[in-house]
JSON list of C-alpha atoms and ligand atoms in Angstrom, two decimals:
[
{"chain": "J", "resi": 1, "resn": "MET", "atom": "CA", "xyz": [104.11, 97.67, 134.34]},
{"chain": "J", "resi": 2, "resn": "LYS", "atom": "CA", "xyz": [102.35, 99.80, 136.56]},
{"chain": "J", "resi": 3, "resn": "ALA", "atom": "CA", "xyz": [102.93, 103.60, 135.47]},
{"chain": "J", "resi": 4, "resn": "VAL", "atom": "CA", "xyz": [101.39, 106.55, 136.59]},
{"chain": "J", "resi": 5, "resn": "TYR", "atom": "CA", "xyz": [101.02, 109.88, 134.58]},
{"chain": "J", "resi": 6, "resn": "PRO", "atom": "CA", "xyz": [100.40, 112.63, 136.42]},
{"chain": "J", "resi": 7, "resn": "GLY", "atom": "CA", "xyz": [99.88, 116.63, 135.81]},
{"chain": "J", "resi": 8, "resn": "SER", "atom": "CA", "xyz": [97.72, 119.38, 135.99]},
{"chain": "J", "resi": 9, "resn": "PHE", "atom": "CA", "xyz": [95.44, 118.74, 133.27]},
{"chain": "J", "resi": 10, "resn": "ASP", "atom": "CA", "xyz": [94.09, 122.06, 133.46]},
{"chain": "J", "resi": 11, "resn": "PRO", "atom": "CA", "xyz": [91.97, 121.43, 131.14]},
{"chain": "J", "resi": 12, "resn": "PRO", "atom": "CA", "xyz": [92.80, 117.88, 129.26]},
{"chain": "J", "resi": 13, "resn": "THR", "atom": "CA", "xyz": [94.26, 118.31, 125.36]},
{"chain": "J", "resi": 14, "resn": "ASN", "atom": "CA", "xyz": [95.31, 115.82, 122.15]},
{"chain": "J", "resi": 15, "resn": "GLY", "atom": "CA", "xyz": [98.79, 116.21, 123.80]},
{"chain": "J", "resi": 16, "resn": "HIS", "atom": "CA", "xyz": [97.90, 114.24, 127.28]},
{"chain": "J", "resi": 17, "resn": "LEU", "atom": "CA", "xyz": [95.62, 112.47, 125.30]},
{"chain": "J", "resi": 18, "resn": "ASP", "atom": "CA", "xyz": [98.24, 111.47, 122.65]},
{"chain": "J", "resi": 19, "resn": "ILE", "atom": "CA", "xyz": [100.71, 110.53, 125.32]},
{"chain": "J", "resi": 20, "resn": "ILE", "atom": "CA", "xyz": [98.32, 108.45, 127.35]},
{"chain": "J", "resi": 21, "resn": "THR", "atom": "CA", "xyz": [97.21, 106.80, 125.01]},
{"chain": "J", "resi": 22, "resn": "ARG", "atom": "CA", "xyz": [100.53, 105.26, 123.41]},
{"chain": "J", "resi": 23, "resn": "ALA", "atom": "CA", "xyz": [101.79, 104.98, 127.16]},
{"chain": "J", "resi": 24, "resn": "SER", "atom": "CA", "xyz": [98.71, 102.36, 127.55]},
{"chain": "J", "resi": 25, "resn": "LYS", "atom": "CA", "xyz": [100.15, 100.46, 124.83]},
{"chain": "J", "resi": 26, "resn": "LEU", "atom": "CA", "xyz": [103.35, 100.11, 126.55]},
{"chain": "J", "resi": 27, "resn": "THR", "atom": "CA", "xyz": [101.74, 99.28, 129.67]},
{"chain": "J", "resi": 28, "resn": "ASP", "atom": "CA", "xyz": [99.45, 96.64, 131.68]},
{"chain": "J", "resi": 29, "resn": "ASN", "atom": "CA", "xyz": [98.45, 99.45, 134.13]},
{"chain": "J", "resi": 30, "resn": "LEU", "atom": "CA", "xyz": [98.33, 103.28, 133.64]},
{"chain": "J", "resi": 31, "resn": "ILE", "atom": "CA", "xyz": [96.77, 105.64, 136.62]},
{"chain": "J", "resi": 32, "resn": "VAL", "atom": "CA", "xyz": [96.25, 108.77, 134.87]},
{"chain": "J", "resi": 33, "resn": "ALA", "atom": "CA", "xyz": [96.54, 110.96, 138.21]},
{"chain": "J", "resi": 34, "resn": "VAL", "atom": "CA", "xyz": [95.57, 114.55, 138.62]},
{"chain": "J", "resi": 35, "resn": "LEU", "atom": "CA", "xyz": [97.12, 116.87, 141.09]},
{"chain": "J", "resi": 36, "resn": "ASN", "atom": "CA", "xyz": [95.38, 118.15, 143.49]},
{"chain": "J", "resi": 37, "resn": "ASN", "atom": "CA", "xyz": [96.90, 121.61, 144.05]},
{"chain": "J", "resi": 38, "resn": "PRO", "atom": "CA", "xyz": [94.60, 124.94, 144.58]},
{"chain": "J", "resi": 39, "resn": "SER", "atom": "CA", "xyz": [97.77, 126.88, 145.29]},
{"chain": "J", "resi": 40, "resn": "LYS", "atom": "CA", "xyz": [97.93, 127.20, 141.63]},
{"chain": "J", "resi": 41, "resn": "LYS", "atom": "CA", "xyz": [94.38, 128.79, 141.42]},
{"chain": "J", "resi": 42, "resn": "PRO", "atom": "CA", "xyz": [93.26, 126.20, 138.75]},
{"chain": "J", "resi": 43, "resn": "MET", "atom": "CA", "xyz": [89.71, 126.94, 136.25]},
{"chain": "J", "resi": 44, "resn": "PHE", "atom": "CA", "xyz": [88.85, 123.54, 136.28]},
{"chain": "J", "resi": 45, "resn": "THR", "atom": "CA", "xyz": [88.34, 121.85, 139.65]},
{"chain": "J", "resi": 46, "resn": "VAL", "atom": "CA", "xyz": [89.33, 117.93, 140.42]},
{"chain": "J", "resi": 47, "resn": "ASP", "atom": "CA", "xyz": [85.84, 116.27, 140.08]},
{"chain": "J", "resi": 48, "resn": "GLU", "atom": "CA", "xyz": [85.68, 118.38, 136.81]},
{"chain": "J", "resi": 49, "resn": "LYS", "atom": "CA", "xyz": [89.67, 117.28, 135.55]},
{"chain": "J", "resi": 50, "resn": "ILE", "atom": "CA", "xyz": [88.87, 113.11, 136.46]},
{"chain": "J", "resi": 51, "resn": "GLU", "atom": "CA", "xyz": [85.00, 113.79, 134.63]},
{"chain": "J", "resi": 52, "resn": "MET", "atom": "CA", "xyz": [86.73, 114.54, 131.37]},
{"chain": "J", "resi": 53, "resn": "LEU", "atom": "CA", "xyz": [89.94, 112.30, 131.46]},
{"chain": "J", "resi": 54, "resn": "LYS", "atom": "CA", "xyz": [87.41, 109.22, 132.67]},
{"chain": "J", "resi": 55, "resn": "GLU", "atom": "CA", "xyz": [85.36, 110.61, 129.66]},
{"chain": "J", "resi": 56, "resn": "LEU", "atom": "CA", "xyz": [88.59, 110.45, 127.27]},
{"chain": "J", "resi": 57, "resn": "THR", "atom": "CA", "xyz": [89.99, 106.95, 128.60]},
{"chain": "J", "resi": 58, "resn": "LYS", "atom": "CA", "xyz": [86.61, 104.87, 128.84]},
{"chain": "J", "resi": 59, "resn": "ASP", "atom": "CA", "xyz": [87.46, 102.23, 125.84]},
{"chain": "J", "resi": 60, "resn": "ILE", "atom": "CA", "xyz": [91.18, 102.29, 127.18]},
{"chain": "J", "resi": 61, "resn": "PRO", "atom": "CA", "xyz": [90.29, 99.54, 129.44]},
{"chain": "J", "resi": 62, "resn": "ASN", "atom": "CA", "xyz": [93.81, 99.65, 131.33]},
{"chain": "J", "resi": 63, "resn": "VAL", "atom": "CA", "xyz": [93.73, 103.37, 132.07]},
{"chain": "J", "resi": 64, "resn": "LYS", "atom": "CA", "xyz": [92.54, 104.16, 135.34]},
{"chain": "J", "resi": 65, "resn": "VAL", "atom": "CA", "xyz": [91.73, 108.49, 136.64]},
{"chain": "J", "resi": 66, "resn": "ALA", "atom": "CA", "xyz": [92.83, 109.36, 140.09]},
{"chain": "J", "resi": 67, "resn": "SER", "atom": "CA", "xyz": [93.26, 112.51, 141.87]},
{"chain": "J", "resi": 68, "resn": "PHE", "atom": "CA", "xyz": [96.85, 112.53, 144.34]},
{"chain": "J", "resi": 69, "resn": "SER", "atom": "CA", "xyz": [97.53, 116.40, 146.65]},
{"chain": "J", "resi": 70, "resn": "GLY", "atom": "CA", "xyz": [101.24, 115.83, 148.56]},
{"chain": "J", "resi": 71, "resn": "LEU", "atom": "CA", "xyz": [104.38, 113.89, 147.34]},
{"chain": "J", "resi": 72, "resn": "LEU", "atom": "CA", "xyz": [103.87, 111.95, 144.38]},
{"chain": "J", "resi": 73, "resn": "VAL", "atom": "CA", "xyz": [106.91, 109.24, 144.73]},
{"chain": "J", "resi": 74, "resn": "ASP", "atom": "CA", "xyz": [104.15, 108.63, 148.06]},
{"chain": "J", "resi": 75, "resn": "PHE", "atom": "CA", "xyz": [101.65, 108.50, 145.61]},
{"chain": "J", "resi": 76, "resn": "CYS", "atom": "CA", "xyz": [103.36, 105.73, 144.19]},
{"chain": "J", "resi": 77, "resn": "LYS", "atom": "CA", "xyz": [104.53, 104.31, 146.25]},
{"chain": "J", "resi": 78, "resn": "GLN", "atom": "CA", "xyz": [100.72, 103.69, 147.20]},
{"chain": "J", "resi": 79, "resn": "ASN", "atom": "CA", "xyz": [99.31, 102.58, 144.46]},
{"chain": "J", "resi": 80, "resn": "ASP", "atom": "CA", "xyz": [102.61, 99.82, 143.95]},
{"chain": "J", "resi": 81, "resn": "CYS", "atom": "CA", "xyz": [103.66, 102.09, 141.73]},
{"chain": "J", "resi": 82, "resn": "LYS", "atom": "CA", "xyz": [107.96, 102.53, 140.15]},
{"chain": "J", "resi": 83, "resn": "ILE", "atom": "CA", "xyz": [107.59, 104.48, 136.85]},
{"chain": "J", "resi": 84, "resn": "ILE", "atom": "CA", "xyz": [106.27, 108.08, 136.31]},
{"chain": "J", "resi": 85, "resn": "ILE", "atom": "CA", "xyz": [105.83, 108.49, 132.95]},
{"chain": "J", "resi": 86, "resn": "ARG", "atom": "CA", "xyz": [106.17, 112.35, 131.17]},
{"chain": "J", "resi": 87, "resn": "GLY", "atom": "CA", "xyz": [105.38, 113.93, 128.11]},
{"chain": "J", "resi": 88, "resn": "LEU", "atom": "CA", "xyz": [107.94, 116.57, 126.84]},
{"chain": "J", "resi": 89, "resn": "ARG", "atom": "CA", "xyz": [107.36, 118.63, 124.65]},
{"chain": "J", "resi": 90, "resn": "ALA", "atom": "CA", "xyz": [110.00, 121.38, 123.06]},
{"chain": "J", "resi": 91, "resn": "LEU", "atom": "CA", "xyz": [113.76, 121.64, 124.92]},
{"chain": "J", "resi": 92, "resn": "THR", "atom": "CA", "xyz": [111.89, 124.53, 127.44]},
{"chain": "J", "resi": 93, "resn": "ASP", "atom": "CA", "xyz": [110.51, 121.57, 129.33]},
{"chain": "J", "resi": 94, "resn": "PHE", "atom": "CA", "xyz": [113.20, 119.45, 129.54]},
{"chain": "J", "resi": 95, "resn": "GLU", "atom": "CA", "xyz": [115.07, 121.13, 132.63]},
{"chain": "J", "resi": 96, "resn": "TYR", "atom": "CA", "xyz": [112.32, 121.58, 134.24]},
{"chain": "J", "resi": 97, "resn": "GLU", "atom": "CA", "xyz": [111.44, 117.92, 133.67]},
{"chain": "J", "resi": 98, "resn": "PHE", "atom": "CA", "xyz": [114.95, 116.35, 134.17]},
{"chain": "J", "resi": 99, "resn": "GLN", "atom": "CA", "xyz": [114.99, 119.06, 138.03]},
{"chain": "J", "resi": 100, "resn": "ILE", "atom": "CA", "xyz": [111.94, 117.01, 138.93]},
{"chain": "J", "resi": 101, "resn": "ALA", "atom": "CA", "xyz": [112.45, 113.26, 137.58]},
{"chain": "J", "resi": 102, "resn": "LEU", "atom": "CA", "xyz": [116.08, 113.27, 139.73]},
{"chain": "J", "resi": 103, "resn": "THR", "atom": "CA", "xyz": [114.15, 114.79, 142.68]},
{"chain": "J", "resi": 104, "resn": "ASN", "atom": "CA", "xyz": [111.99, 112.22, 143.33]},
{"chain": "J", "resi": 105, "resn": "LYS", "atom": "CA", "xyz": [114.40, 110.13, 142.62]},
{"chain": "J", "resi": 106, "resn": "THR", "atom": "CA", "xyz": [116.20, 111.10, 145.80]},
{"chain": "J", "resi": 107, "resn": "MET", "atom": "CA", "xyz": [113.60, 110.40, 147.40]},
{"chain": "J", "resi": 108, "resn": "ASP", "atom": "CA", "xyz": [112.77, 107.04, 145.82]},
{"chain": "J", "resi": 109, "resn": "LYS", "atom": "CA", "xyz": [115.46, 105.59, 144.48]},
{"chain": "J", "resi": 110, "resn": "ASP", "atom": "CA", "xyz": [113.28, 102.56, 143.35]},
{"chain": "J", "resi": 111, "resn": "ILE", "atom": "CA", "xyz": [111.39, 104.71, 141.30]},
{"chain": "J", "resi": 112, "resn": "GLU", "atom": "CA", "xyz": [112.12, 105.58, 137.29]},
{"chain": "J", "resi": 113, "resn": "THR", "atom": "CA", "xyz": [110.70, 108.23, 135.18]},
{"chain": "J", "resi": 114, "resn": "LEU", "atom": "CA", "xyz": [110.13, 107.67, 131.97]},
{"chain": "J", "resi": 115, "resn": "PHE", "atom": "CA", "xyz": [109.72, 110.16, 129.25]},
{"chain": "J", "resi": 116, "resn": "MET", "atom": "CA", "xyz": [108.03, 110.15, 125.69]},
{"chain": "J", "resi": 117, "resn": "PRO", "atom": "CA", "xyz": [108.21, 113.23, 122.79]},
{"chain": "J", "resi": 118, "resn": "THR", "atom": "CA", "xyz": [105.20, 114.06, 122.06]},
{"chain": "J", "resi": 119, "resn": "ASP", "atom": "CA", "xyz": [104.02, 114.12, 118.69]},
{"chain": "J", "resi": 120, "resn": "THR", "atom": "CA", "xyz": [104.85, 116.68, 116.17]},
{"chain": "J", "resi": 121, "resn": "GLN", "atom": "CA", "xyz": [101.38, 118.15, 115.81]},
{"chain": "J", "resi": 122, "resn": "ASN", "atom": "CA", "xyz": [101.33, 119.24, 120.03]},
{"chain": "J", "resi": 123, "resn": "LEU", "atom": "CA", "xyz": [104.43, 120.67, 120.07]},
{"chain": "J", "resi": 124, "resn": "TRP", "atom": "CA", "xyz": [103.75, 124.10, 120.90]},
{"chain": "J", "resi": 125, "resn": "LEU", "atom": "CA", "xyz": [100.29, 123.05, 122.48]},
{"chain": "J", "resi": 126, "resn": "SER", "atom": "CA", "xyz": [99.57, 123.68, 126.34]},
{"chain": "J", "resi": 127, "resn": "SER", "atom": "CA", "xyz": [96.36, 123.96, 128.25]},
{"chain": "J", "resi": 128, "resn": "SER", "atom": "CA", "xyz": [98.20, 127.54, 129.18]},
{"chain": "J", "resi": 129, "resn": "VAL", "atom": "CA", "xyz": [97.38, 128.37, 125.87]},
{"chain": "J", "resi": 130, "resn": "VAL", "atom": "CA", "xyz": [94.10, 126.55, 124.83]},
{"chain": "J", "resi": 131, "resn": "LYS", "atom": "CA", "xyz": [92.24, 128.95, 128.30]},
{"chain": "J", "resi": 132, "resn": "GLU", "atom": "CA", "xyz": [94.27, 131.67, 126.87]},
{"chain": "J", "resi": 133, "resn": "ILE", "atom": "CA", "xyz": [92.02, 131.14, 123.76]},
{"chain": "J", "resi": 134, "resn": "ALA", "atom": "CA", "xyz": [89.06, 130.18, 124.56]},
{"chain": "J", "resi": 135, "resn": "THR", "atom": "CA", "xyz": [89.27, 133.25, 127.12]},
{"chain": "J", "resi": 136, "resn": "PHE", "atom": "CA", "xyz": [89.71, 135.50, 124.62]},
{"chain": "J", "resi": 137, "resn": "GLY", "atom": "CA", "xyz": [87.30, 133.69, 121.75]},
{"chain": "J", "resi": 138, "resn": "GLY", "atom": "CA", "xyz": [89.58, 132.23, 119.27]},
{"chain": "J", "resi": 139, "resn": "LYS", "atom": "CA", "xyz": [89.53, 129.05, 117.86]},
{"chain": "J", "resi": 140, "resn": "TYR", "atom": "CA", "xyz": [91.64, 125.31, 119.18]},
{"chain": "J", "resi": 141, "resn": "ASP", "atom": "CA", "xyz": [89.40, 122.65, 117.91]},
{"chain": "J", "resi": 142, "resn": "ALA", "atom": "CA", "xyz": [92.02, 120.98, 116.97]},
{"chain": "J", "resi": 143, "resn": "MET", "atom": "CA", "xyz": [94.10, 120.76, 120.24]},
{"chain": "J", "resi": 144, "resn": "VAL", "atom": "CA", "xyz": [91.52, 119.53, 122.94]},
{"chain": "J", "resi": 145, "resn": "PRO", "atom": "CA", "xyz": [88.67, 116.53, 122.35]},
{"chain": "J", "resi": 146, "resn": "LYS", "atom": "CA", "xyz": [85.23, 118.04, 121.68]},
{"chain": "J", "resi": 147, "resn": "ILE", "atom": "CA", "xyz": [83.73, 117.62, 125.16]},
{"chain": "J", "resi": 148, "resn": "VAL", "atom": "CA", "xyz": [87.12, 119.60, 126.35]},
{"chain": "J", "resi": 149, "resn": "LYS", "atom": "CA", "xyz": [85.98, 122.06, 124.23]},
{"chain": "J", "resi": 150, "resn": "ASP", "atom": "CA", "xyz": [82.18, 122.24, 125.62]},
{"chain": "J", "resi": 151, "resn": "ARG", "atom": "CA", "xyz": [83.75, 122.99, 128.91]},
{"chain": "J", "resi": 152, "resn": "LEU", "atom": "CA", "xyz": [86.00, 125.39, 128.38]},
{"chain": "J", "resi": 153, "resn": "GLU", "atom": "CA", "xyz": [83.05, 127.21, 126.91]},
{"chain": "J", "resi": 154, "resn": "GLU", "atom": "CA", "xyz": [80.66, 127.13, 128.99]},
{"chain": "J", "resi": 155, "resn": "LYS", "atom": "CA", "xyz": [83.26, 128.64, 131.82]},
{"chain": "J", "resi": 156, "resn": "VAL", "atom": "CA", "xyz": [84.23, 131.31, 129.42]},
{"chain": "J", "resi": 157, "resn": "ASN", "atom": "CA", "xyz": [79.66, 131.93, 128.81]},
{"chain": "J", "resi": 158, "resn": "LYS", "atom": "CA", "xyz": [79.28, 131.65, 132.51]},
{"chain": "J", "resi": 159, "resn": "GLY", "atom": "CA", "xyz": [82.31, 134.13, 133.28]},
{"chain": "J", "resi": 160, "resn": "GLU", "atom": "CA", "xyz": [84.24, 132.02, 135.20]},
{"chain": "J", "resi": 161, "resn": "CYS", "atom": "CA", "xyz": [87.32, 132.25, 133.91]},
{"chain": "Z", "resi": 201, "resn": "ADP", "atom": "P1", "xyz": [102.09, 119.80, 135.18]},
{"chain": "Z", "resi": 201, "resn": "ADP", "atom": "O1", "xyz": [101.37, 120.72, 135.82]},
{"chain": "Z", "resi": 201, "resn": "ADP", "atom": "O2", "xyz": [102.47, 118.62, 135.95]},
{"chain": "Z", "resi": 201, "resn": "ADP", "atom": "O3", "xyz": [103.51, 120.44, 133.98]},
{"chain": "Z", "resi": 201, "resn": "ADP", "atom": "P2", "xyz": [100.57, 119.59, 132.23]},
{"chain": "Z", "resi": 201, "resn": "ADP", "atom": "O4", "xyz": [99.33, 119.03, 132.31]},
{"chain": "Z", "resi": 201, "resn": "ADP", "atom": "O5", "xyz": [100.66, 121.27, 132.22]},
{"chain": "Z", "resi": 201, "resn": "ADP", "atom": "O6", "xyz": [101.16, 119.12, 134.21]},
{"chain": "Z", "resi": 201, "resn": "ADP", "atom": "O7", "xyz": [101.10, 117.81, 132.03]},
{"chain": "Z", "resi": 201, "resn": "ADP", "atom": "C1", "xyz": [101.39, 117.20, 132.45]},
{"chain": "Z", "resi": 201, "resn": "ADP", "atom": "C2", "xyz": [102.29, 116.62, 131.67]},
{"chain": "Z", "resi": 201, "resn": "ADP", "atom": "O8", "xyz": [101.83, 116.45, 130.21]},
{"chain": "Z", "resi": 201, "resn": "ADP", "atom": "C3", "xyz": [103.96, 116.75, 131.77]},
{"chain": "Z", "resi": 201, "resn": "ADP", "atom": "O9", "xyz": [104.11, 115.91, 131.71]},
{"chain": "Z", "resi": 201, "resn": "ADP", "atom": "C4", "xyz": [103.82, 117.63, 130.28]},
{"chain": "Z", "resi": 201, "resn": "ADP", "atom": "O10", "xyz": [105.37, 117.80, 130.11]},
{"chain": "Z", "resi": 201, "resn": "ADP", "atom": "C5", "xyz": [102.91, 116.86, 129.31]},
{"chain": "Z", "resi": 201, "resn": "ADP", "atom": "N1", "xyz": [102.33, 117.38, 128.60]},
{"chain": "Z", "resi": 201, "resn": "ADP", "atom": "C6", "xyz": [101.82, 118.76, 128.00]},
{"chain": "Z", "resi": 201, "resn": "ADP", "atom": "N2", "xyz": [101.23, 118.99, 127.11]},
{"chain": "Z", "resi": 201, "resn": "ADP", "atom": "C7", "xyz": [101.60, 117.91, 126.82]},
{"chain": "Z", "resi": 201, "resn": "ADP", "atom": "C8", "xyz": [102.20, 117.80, 124.76]},
{"chain": "Z", "resi": 201, "resn": "ADP", "atom": "N3", "xyz": [101.29, 118.69, 124.07]},
{"chain": "Z", "resi": 201, "resn": "ADP", "atom": "N4", "xyz": [102.50, 117.06, 124.37]},
{"chain": "Z", "resi": 201, "resn": "ADP", "atom": "C9", "xyz": [103.05, 116.05, 125.45]},
{"chain": "Z", "resi": 201, "resn": "ADP", "atom": "N5", "xyz": [103.20, 116.09, 126.90]},
{"chain": "Z", "resi": 201, "resn": "ADP", "atom": "C10", "xyz": [102.63, 117.17, 127.08]}
]
């Protein structure tokens, strides 16, 4: 079974990494797909996100990192993939995720979205929270891998955020 785990990953957090690790055990091949959407004004470029994700997943042989723009269902088709993995945190994620899943299903009935519940320790963890803490000099060591923290600090020190 081949699956795609799409997202903004701006930046990747321990929450993302947990979903990737668990999903990789259930699938033969997992593509972590970084959405290229400049209108979201991301802190990290797609190339930076890909670099970080490749480094973070280098020891998981069945994980591949790629980027996509446009419709996710088209990316799935191009990669011969019928499963989309999404992580769910608190109930607040549910309505949004349900809407996207049903929309994707309407566009391509062969594609299934599978939801994985977050690990309890990542329940309130999001990329935006991490960015906010980093910008204001707070402590967030437990939220992201070390290489992501170093990159974030570099951005903050350079005044790029
Ligand atoms: P998007 O902009 O597509 O929501 P994100 O990078 O914010 O992109 O999230 C990608 C996926 O990872 C989504 O399915 C999201 O629910 C999931 N996710 C994000 N943070 C966590 C977390 N702390 N625990 C589990 N899943 C998460």
